[in-house]
Coordinates of C-alpha atoms and ligand atoms in Angstrom, one line a residue:
M1 CA -11.3 14.0 -24.3
K2 CA -13.0 12.5 -21.3
K3 CA -14.4 14.5 -18.4
I4 CA -13.1 13.6 -15.0
C5 CA -14.7 14.4 -11.7
I6 CA -12.4 14.2 -8.7
I7 CA -14.0 14.2 -5.3
G8 CA -11.8 15.4 -2.5
L9 CA -9.3 18.1 -3.2
G10 CA -6.7 17.3 -0.5
Y11 CA -3.1 16.2 -0.6
I12 CA -3.9 13.6 -3.2
G13 CA -7.1 14.8 -5.0
L14 CA -5.8 18.3 -5.9
P15 CA -2.5 17.2 -7.4
T16 CA -4.2 14.4 -9.2
A17 CA -6.8 16.8 -10.6
A18 CA -4.0 19.1 -11.8
I19 CA -2.1 16.3 -13.5
F20 CA -5.1 15.1 -15.4
A21 CA -6.0 18.7 -16.3
K22 CA -2.4 19.3 -17.5
A23 CA -2.8 16.2 -19.8
G24 CA -5.8 17.9 -21.4
F25 CA -8.7 16.3 -19.6
D26 CA -11.7 18.4 -18.7
V27 CA -11.5 18.2 -14.9
L28 CA -14.0 19.1 -12.2
G29 CA -12.7 19.0 -8.6
V30 CA -15.3 18.7 -5.9
D31 CA -14.8 19.5 -2.2
V32 CA -17.0 20.2 0.7
N33 CA -14.8 23.0 1.9
E34 CA -15.9 26.2 0.2
R35 CA -12.7 28.1 1.0
V36 CA -10.8 25.4 -0.8
V37 CA -13.1 25.6 -3.8
N38 CA -12.9 29.4 -4.0
L39 CA -9.1 29.5 -3.7
I40 CA -8.7 26.9 -6.5
N41 CA -11.0 28.7 -8.8
K42 CA -8.8 31.8 -8.3
G43 CA -5.9 29.6 -9.4
E44 CA -4.4 29.1 -6.0
A45 CA -3.5 26.0 -4.1
H46 CA -4.5 25.6 -0.5
L47 CA -1.7 23.2 0.3
E48 CA 2.1 23.5 0.4
E49 CA 3.6 21.1 -2.1
A50 CA 6.5 21.6 -4.5
G51 CA 5.4 22.9 -7.9
L52 CA 1.7 22.7 -7.0
P53 CA 0.9 26.5 -6.9
E54 CA 2.4 27.0 -10.4
L55 CA 0.5 24.0 -11.8
I56 CA -2.8 25.0 -10.3
K57 CA -2.5 28.5 -11.7
E58 CA -1.7 27.1 -15.1
V59 CA -4.5 24.6 -15.4
V60 CA -7.2 26.8 -13.8
L61 CA -6.3 29.8 -15.9
G62 CA -6.1 27.5 -18.9
G63 CA -9.7 26.5 -18.2
K64 CA -8.9 22.7 -17.8
L65 CA -9.6 22.6 -14.0
R66 CA -12.6 23.9 -12.2
A67 CA -13.5 23.4 -8.6
S68 CA -17.0 23.2 -7.2
S69 CA -19.0 22.2 -4.1
Y70 CA -21.3 20.2 -6.4
I71 CA -20.8 17.0 -8.5
E72 CA -21.5 17.0 -12.2
S73 CA -22.0 14.3 -14.7
A74 CA -18.6 12.9 -15.9
D75 CA -17.1 9.9 -17.7
V76 CA -14.7 9.1 -14.9
Y77 CA -15.1 9.6 -11.1
I78 CA -12.1 9.5 -8.9
I79 CA -12.7 9.4 -5.1
A80 CA -9.8 10.7 -3.1
V81 CA -11.3 11.6 0.3
P82 CA -9.6 10.8 3.6
T83 CA -10.2 7.7 5.6
D84 CA -9.0 7.5 9.2
F85 CA -8.9 5.2 12.1
K86 CA -11.1 6.2 15.1
H87 CA -12.0 4.3 18.2
N88 CA -10.1 1.2 17.0
S89 CA -11.9 1.0 13.7
A90 CA -11.5 2.2 10.1
N91 CA -13.7 5.2 9.4
L92 CA -15.0 4.9 5.9
E93 CA -17.7 7.6 6.3
Y94 CA -16.2 10.0 3.7
V95 CA -15.6 7.3 1.1
M96 CA -19.1 6.1 1.5
T97 CA -20.7 9.6 1.4
A98 CA -18.6 10.4 -1.7
T99 CA -19.7 7.2 -3.4
K100 CA -23.3 7.9 -2.6
S101 CA -23.0 11.5 -3.8
I102 CA -22.1 10.4 -7.4
L103 CA -25.1 7.9 -7.7
P104 CA -27.6 10.5 -9.2
F105 CA -25.0 11.2 -12.0
I106 CA -24.0 7.7 -12.9
K107 CA -24.4 6.7 -16.5
K108 CA -23.8 3.3 -18.2
N109 CA -20.1 2.5 -18.6
N110 CA -18.9 5.2 -16.2
I111 CA -15.5 4.5 -14.6
V112 CA -15.5 4.8 -10.8
I113 CA -12.1 4.7 -9.1
I114 CA -11.4 4.8 -5.4
E115 CA -8.0 6.1 -4.5
S116 CA -8.5 6.6 -0.7
T117 CA -6.8 4.0 1.5
I118 CA -9.3 1.4 2.5
P119 CA -9.3 -1.9 4.4
V120 CA -9.1 -5.2 2.4
R121 CA -12.5 -6.2 0.9
T122 CA -13.9 -2.7 1.0
I123 CA -14.6 -2.4 -2.8
E124 CA -16.4 -5.8 -2.8
D125 CA -18.2 -5.7 0.6
I126 CA -18.9 -2.0 1.1
I127 CA -18.6 0.1 -2.1
A128 CA -20.2 -2.4 -4.6
P129 CA -23.3 -2.8 -2.3
I130 CA -23.9 0.9 -2.4
F131 CA -24.4 0.6 -6.1
Y132 CA -26.5 -2.6 -5.9
D133 CA -28.8 -0.9 -3.3
N134 CA -29.5 1.9 -5.8
G135 CA -30.3 -0.3 -8.8
I136 CA -26.9 0.0 -10.4
N137 CA -25.0 -3.3 -11.1
P138 CA -21.3 -2.4 -10.3
K139 CA -20.1 -5.4 -12.3
E140 CA -22.2 -4.7 -15.4
D141 CA -23.4 -1.1 -15.5
I142 CA -20.2 0.6 -14.5
H143 CA -16.4 -0.1 -14.2
L144 CA -15.5 0.0 -10.5
A145 CA -11.8 -0.1 -9.5
Y146 CA -9.4 0.6 -6.7
C147 CA -6.1 2.4 -7.5
P148 CA -4.2 3.4 -4.3
E149 CA -2.1 6.4 -4.4
R150 CA 1.6 5.8 -3.4
V151 CA 3.1 9.3 -3.6
L152 CA 5.5 10.8 -1.1
P153 CA 4.5 14.2 0.3
G154 CA 7.1 16.7 -1.0
R155 CA 7.4 14.8 -4.3
I156 CA 3.8 14.3 -5.1
L157 CA 3.8 15.9 -8.6
I158 CA 6.8 13.8 -9.7
E159 CA 5.7 10.6 -8.1
L160 CA 2.1 10.8 -9.4
V161 CA 3.5 10.6 -12.9
E162 CA 6.6 8.4 -12.4
N163 CA 5.6 5.8 -9.9
T164 CA 4.2 2.4 -10.8
R165 CA 0.5 2.3 -10.2
I166 CA -1.5 -0.7 -9.1
V167 CA -5.0 -0.9 -10.5
G168 CA -7.5 -3.5 -9.2
G169 CA -10.9 -3.7 -10.7
L170 CA -14.0 -5.4 -9.4
T171 CA -14.1 -7.2 -12.8
P172 CA -11.3 -7.8 -15.3
E173 CA -12.9 -5.3 -17.7
A174 CA -13.0 -2.6 -15.0
T175 CA -9.4 -3.2 -14.3
I176 CA -8.4 -2.6 -17.9
K177 CA -10.7 0.5 -18.2
A178 CA -9.4 2.1 -15.0
A179 CA -5.8 1.2 -15.9
N180 CA -6.2 2.9 -19.2
V181 CA -7.2 6.2 -17.5
Y182 CA -3.9 6.2 -15.6
R183 CA -1.9 5.3 -18.7
K184 CA -2.9 8.7 -20.1
V185 CA -0.8 10.5 -17.4
V186 CA 1.6 7.9 -15.8
T187 CA 5.0 7.4 -17.3
G188 CA 5.7 4.6 -14.9
K189 CA 4.2 1.1 -15.1
V190 CA 0.4 0.6 -14.6
I191 CA 0.0 -2.9 -13.3
E192 CA -3.4 -4.6 -13.5
T193 CA -4.7 -6.9 -10.7
K194 CA -7.9 -7.6 -8.7
A195 CA -9.4 -5.0 -6.3
I196 CA -8.7 -7.1 -3.2
T197 CA -5.0 -7.6 -4.2
A198 CA -4.6 -3.8 -4.7
E199 CA -6.2 -3.2 -1.3
M200 CA -3.8 -5.5 0.5
T201 CA -0.8 -4.2 -1.5
K202 CA -1.4 -0.6 -0.5
L203 CA -1.7 -1.5 3.2
I204 CA 1.3 -3.8 3.4
E205 CA 3.5 -1.1 1.7
N206 CA 3.0 1.3 4.5
T207 CA 3.1 -1.4 7.1
Y208 CA 6.4 -2.6 5.8
R209 CA 7.8 0.9 6.4
D210 CA 6.2 1.2 9.8
V211 CA 7.6 -2.2 10.9
N212 CA 11.1 -1.2 9.7
I213 CA 11.0 2.2 11.4
A214 CA 9.9 0.4 14.6
L215 CA 13.0 -1.9 14.3
A216 CA 15.2 1.2 14.0
N217 CA 13.5 2.8 16.9
E218 CA 13.9 -0.3 19.0
L219 CA 17.6 -0.5 18.1
A220 CA 17.9 3.1 19.3
K221 CA 16.4 2.2 22.7
I222 CA 18.6 -0.9 23.1
S223 CA 21.7 1.0 22.0
D224 CA 20.9 3.8 24.5
Q225 CA 21.0 1.2 27.3
L226 CA 24.2 -0.5 26.1
G227 CA 26.1 2.7 25.2
V228 CA 26.2 2.0 21.4
D229 CA 26.2 4.6 18.6
T230 CA 22.9 3.7 16.8
L231 CA 23.5 5.7 13.7
E232 CA 26.9 4.3 13.1
V233 CA 25.5 0.8 13.6
I234 CA 22.8 1.5 11.0
K235 CA 25.3 2.8 8.6
L236 CA 27.6 -0.2 9.0
A237 CA 24.8 -2.8 8.9
N238 CA 23.5 -1.2 5.7
Q239 CA 26.8 -2.0 4.0
H240 CA 25.5 -5.6 4.0
P241 CA 23.9 -6.2 0.5
R242 CA 20.6 -7.4 1.9
V243 CA 20.1 -5.1 4.9
N244 CA 18.3 -1.8 4.8
L245 CA 17.7 -0.5 8.3
H246 CA 15.5 2.6 8.5
T247 CA 16.2 5.6 10.6
P248 CA 15.1 6.1 14.2
G249 CA 13.3 9.4 15.1
P250 CA 10.7 10.9 17.4
G251 CA 8.0 8.6 16.1
V252 CA 6.0 8.1 12.9
G253 CA 3.6 10.7 11.7
G254 CA 1.5 11.5 8.6
H255 CA -1.8 10.2 7.7
C256 CA -0.6 7.0 6.1
I257 CA 2.1 5.0 7.8
A258 CA 0.8 5.9 11.3
V259 CA -2.7 4.9 10.3
D260 CA -2.8 2.2 7.6
P261 CA -1.3 -0.7 9.6
N262 CA -4.3 -0.4 11.9
F263 CA -6.6 -1.4 9.1
I264 CA -4.8 -4.8 8.9
V265 CA -4.7 -5.3 12.7
E266 CA -8.4 -4.5 13.1
M267 CA -9.4 -7.2 10.7
N268 CA -6.9 -9.9 11.8
P269 CA -5.7 -9.1 15.3
E270 CA -4.5 -12.6 16.1
Q271 CA -2.4 -12.8 13.0
S272 CA -1.0 -9.2 13.1
M273 CA 1.1 -9.4 16.3
L274 CA 4.2 -7.9 14.7
I275 CA 2.3 -5.2 13.0
A276 CA 0.5 -4.2 16.2
K277 CA 3.8 -4.2 18.2
A278 CA 5.5 -2.0 15.6
R279 CA 2.7 0.6 15.9
E280 CA 3.1 0.4 19.7
I281 CA 6.9 0.9 19.5
N282 CA 6.6 3.9 17.1
S283 CA 3.9 5.5 19.3
S284 CA 6.1 5.2 22.3
M285 CA 8.9 7.4 20.7
P286 CA 7.6 10.8 21.8
K287 CA 7.8 9.6 25.4
F288 CA 11.2 8.3 24.8
V289 CA 12.3 11.7 23.5
V290 CA 10.8 13.5 26.5
D291 CA 12.4 11.1 28.9
H292 CA 15.7 12.1 27.4
V293 CA 15.0 15.8 27.5
E294 CA 14.5 15.3 31.3
K295 CA 18.0 13.8 31.4
I296 CA 19.4 17.1 30.0
V297 CA 17.4 19.8 31.6
D298 CA 15.2 20.2 34.8
T299 CA 11.7 21.6 34.4
N300 CA 12.4 24.6 36.8
N301 CA 12.8 27.8 34.8
T302 CA 13.8 26.0 31.7
K303 CA 13.0 27.3 28.3
I304 CA 13.1 24.8 25.4
A305 CA 13.3 25.9 21.8
V306 CA 11.3 23.4 19.8
L307 CA 12.2 23.3 16.1
G308 CA 9.7 21.5 13.9
V309 CA 6.0 20.7 14.2
A310 CA 5.3 19.1 10.7
Y311 CA 5.5 15.3 10.6
K312 CA 8.4 15.4 8.3
G313 CA 10.8 17.7 6.5
N314 CA 9.9 20.5 4.0
I315 CA 6.1 20.1 4.2
D316 CA 3.4 21.8 6.3
D317 CA 1.4 18.6 7.1
I318 CA 1.0 18.1 10.9
R319 CA -1.3 15.1 10.8
E320 CA -0.3 12.5 13.4
S321 CA 2.9 14.4 13.8
P322 CA 5.0 13.0 16.7
A323 CA 6.2 16.6 17.3
I324 CA 2.7 17.5 18.5
E325 CA 2.8 14.6 21.0
V326 CA 6.3 15.6 22.2
I327 CA 5.1 19.2 22.7
K328 CA 2.1 18.0 24.6
L329 CA 4.2 15.8 26.9
L330 CA 6.8 18.6 27.5
N331 CA 4.0 21.0 28.3
R332 CA 2.6 18.5 30.8
K333 CA 6.0 18.3 32.5
G334 CA 6.0 22.1 33.0
Y335 CA 8.7 23.2 30.5
A336 CA 8.4 26.6 29.0
L337 CA 8.3 26.0 25.2
A338 CA 9.0 28.3 22.3
I339 CA 8.0 26.6 19.1
Y340 CA 9.1 27.4 15.6
D341 CA 8.4 25.8 12.2
P342 CA 8.9 27.7 9.0
Y343 CA 6.2 25.7 7.1
V344 CA 3.4 25.4 9.7
R345 CA 1.0 28.3 10.1
Q346 CA -0.4 29.6 13.3
E347 CA -4.0 28.7 12.4
Q348 CA -3.0 25.0 12.0
V349 CA -2.1 24.6 15.7
D350 CA -3.5 25.4 19.1
F351 CA -0.3 26.5 20.6
K352 CA 1.7 29.7 20.0
M353 CA 4.2 29.7 17.2
E354 CA 7.3 31.8 17.5
S355 CA 10.0 33.2 15.1
L356 CA 13.3 31.4 15.1
E357 CA 14.9 34.4 16.9
N358 CA 12.3 34.3 19.7
A359 CA 12.5 30.6 20.0
I360 CA 16.2 30.4 20.6
E361 CA 16.5 33.6 22.8
D362 CA 17.6 32.5 26.3
A363 CA 16.8 28.8 25.6
D364 CA 18.4 26.2 27.8
L365 CA 17.9 23.5 25.2
L366 CA 17.1 23.3 21.5
I367 CA 15.2 20.2 20.4
M368 CA 14.8 19.4 16.8
L369 CA 11.8 17.3 15.8
T370 CA 11.5 17.8 12.0
D371 CA 14.3 17.7 9.4
H372 CA 13.3 20.8 7.5
K373 CA 16.1 22.0 5.1
E374 CA 16.2 25.4 6.9
F375 CA 17.3 23.7 10.1
K376 CA 20.3 22.1 8.4
A377 CA 21.8 25.5 7.9
L378 CA 21.4 26.8 11.5
D379 CA 23.8 29.7 12.3
E380 CA 26.0 28.2 15.1
N381 CA 27.3 31.6 16.2
K382 CA 23.7 32.9 16.6
L383 CA 22.9 29.9 18.8
L384 CA 26.0 30.5 20.9
L385 CA 25.1 34.2 21.2
K386 CA 21.4 33.8 22.0
M387 CA 20.9 30.6 23.8
K388 CA 21.3 30.5 27.6
K389 CA 22.9 27.0 27.3
P390 CA 24.0 25.9 23.8
I391 CA 22.6 22.4 23.9
I392 CA 20.9 20.7 21.0
F393 CA 18.9 17.4 21.0
D394 CA 18.5 16.5 17.4
T395 CA 16.0 13.6 17.1
K396 CA 16.2 13.7 13.3
N397 CA 20.0 13.7 12.9
C398 CA 19.4 16.9 10.9
V399 CA 22.2 19.3 11.7
R400 CA 26.0 19.0 11.6
I401 CA 27.5 21.1 14.4
K402 CA 31.1 22.1 14.1
N403 CA 31.6 24.4 17.1
P404 CA 32.7 22.3 20.1
S405 CA 31.1 24.8 22.5
I406 CA 27.7 23.6 21.4
T407 CA 26.7 20.3 23.2
Y408 CA 25.1 18.2 20.5
F409 CA 23.0 15.0 21.0
N410 CA 21.4 12.8 18.4
Y411 CA 20.7 9.0 18.4
S412 CA 24.5 8.4 18.2
N413 CA 25.2 9.5 21.7
L414 CA 22.0 9.5 23.8
Y415 CA 23.7 7.4 26.4
E416 CA 26.0 10.4 27.2
M417 CA 23.2 12.6 28.3
D418 CA 23.4 11.6 32.0
K419 CA 27.0 12.8 32.2
V420 CA 26.4 16.1 30.6
K421 CA 23.5 17.1 32.8
C422 CA 25.9 16.8 35.8
A423 CA 28.5 18.8 34.0
V424 CA 26.0 21.6 33.1
T425 CA 24.7 21.7 36.7
L426 CA 28.2 22.0 38.1
Ligands
SAJ501 N1 10.3 8.0 9.3 C1 11.2 7.6 10.3 N2 12.3 6.8 9.9 C2 12.4 6.5 8.6 C3 11.5 6.9 7.6 C4 10.4 7.7 8.0 O1 11.1 7.9 11.5 O2 13.4 5.8 8.3 C5 9.1 8.8 9.7 C6 9.0 10.2 9.1 O3 9.8 11.1 9.8 C7 7.5 10.4 9.2 C8 6.9 9.1 9.0 O4 8.0 8.1 9.3 O5 7.1 10.9 10.5 C9 6.4 8.8 7.6 O6 7.1 9.4 6.6 P1 7.5 8.7 5.2 O7 8.3 9.7 4.5 O8 8.1 7.4 5.5 O9 6.1 8.4 4.5 P2 4.8 9.3 4.2 O10 3.8 9.0 5.3 O11 5.1 10.7 4.0 O12 4.3 8.6 2.9 C10 4.1 7.2 2.9 C11 4.8 6.6 1.7 N3 4.8 5.1 1.8 C12 5.9 4.4 1.7 O13 7.0 4.9 1.6 C13 5.7 2.9 1.8 C14 4.2 7.1 0.4 O14 4.8 6.4 -0.7 C15 2.7 6.8 0.4 O15 2.0 7.2 -0.8 C16 2.1 7.5 1.6 O16 2.7 7.0 2.8 C17 0.6 7.3 1.6 O17 -0.2 8.2 1.2 O18 0.1 6.2 1.9

């Protein structure tokens, strides 16, 4: 069995390491964070993800997965470190450092796979030269390929195995070799292509979603002006066999959809007008939400219970979360906030987290920013008993309120907010 070295034990690297270990590979996971390495070696996962703690325990105790701060010689290297977008430019620092760090261990015919999201041409123009500069021919000595991850947080372990994978090598032989690695663990299709095609495919998948969410968010803004029920319109339009409108919300979070479209815009700004505009629309949503909060409650002596900090439901990931931006804007306006999220831990954020009880106690408004499953089962009687004014603004269309004494807003009836503020004040 081959030895695999996976560099970066984050949301993608750790589950990937676990899946290969479970399939019987000898896996070494490498991470710069010593706390992460120590936890994994104890059989514990440092991330919240369905099924991951159990799997890590099994493969670590079974001796198939080890973690370390140091790289070792292996047959296959998989790089799954983060890339981000800073100061209007893709930051490939971690991918480049990780690539450089395997150089001393590279042997003839090693397979090197990048999974991190990268701009188009990165394998050819940035990664390959790192090998050339160090006397390794990436087209002859090794097999270099790009295989983007496509898994949905919350379903990572299932999707890692079941989703179709796209593998693009720097050479046709590298494509086949890398694809065969994934065929050992993937039950979905493993499709072979060129590196550059795989790079663009990954970026346009997330861009497609960003643009579609922007369309839904724009529809919400227009419908608000016109007095139209956005959510009903979406439901009805989606009855059309070729229409699939997405859902509006407080904005787009996560480290993928909110980031990846920028990689395209940066390289081709003149051709990427729609993509750039979609980013702008989605980034404007936290302000849209706060503008509507102001329609419901004044800042004076107003306590708002904020439910949800994670960028989406049932996970603890707060990267690029629109909830954080909404919280920042509400704070700036002078509202007193009491923030609750059953998944997010205090050490992840720089504001105080509360229990649900404390958050709703005497609150004038409850705003819901994440659709965690726990929020869907809110106790209406408790809200009526504890809140000062039982008003909910549900930006994720998450709860179903039955009691008519609770005033409920979502993207169906934003345009009614003006009226209710008058009624509440009277
Ligand atoms: N969102 C909306 N409206 C929608 C759908 C999503 O506002 O109709 C928001 C969510 O609330 C969230 C954000 O968009 O804030 C992104 O969530 P998501 O569930 O759409 O996607 P991610 O970022 O968790 O994962 C995406 C996935 N890409 C696609 O669906 C094309 C996943 O398959 C990728 O592997 C992942 O990015 C990645 O790592 O690139």
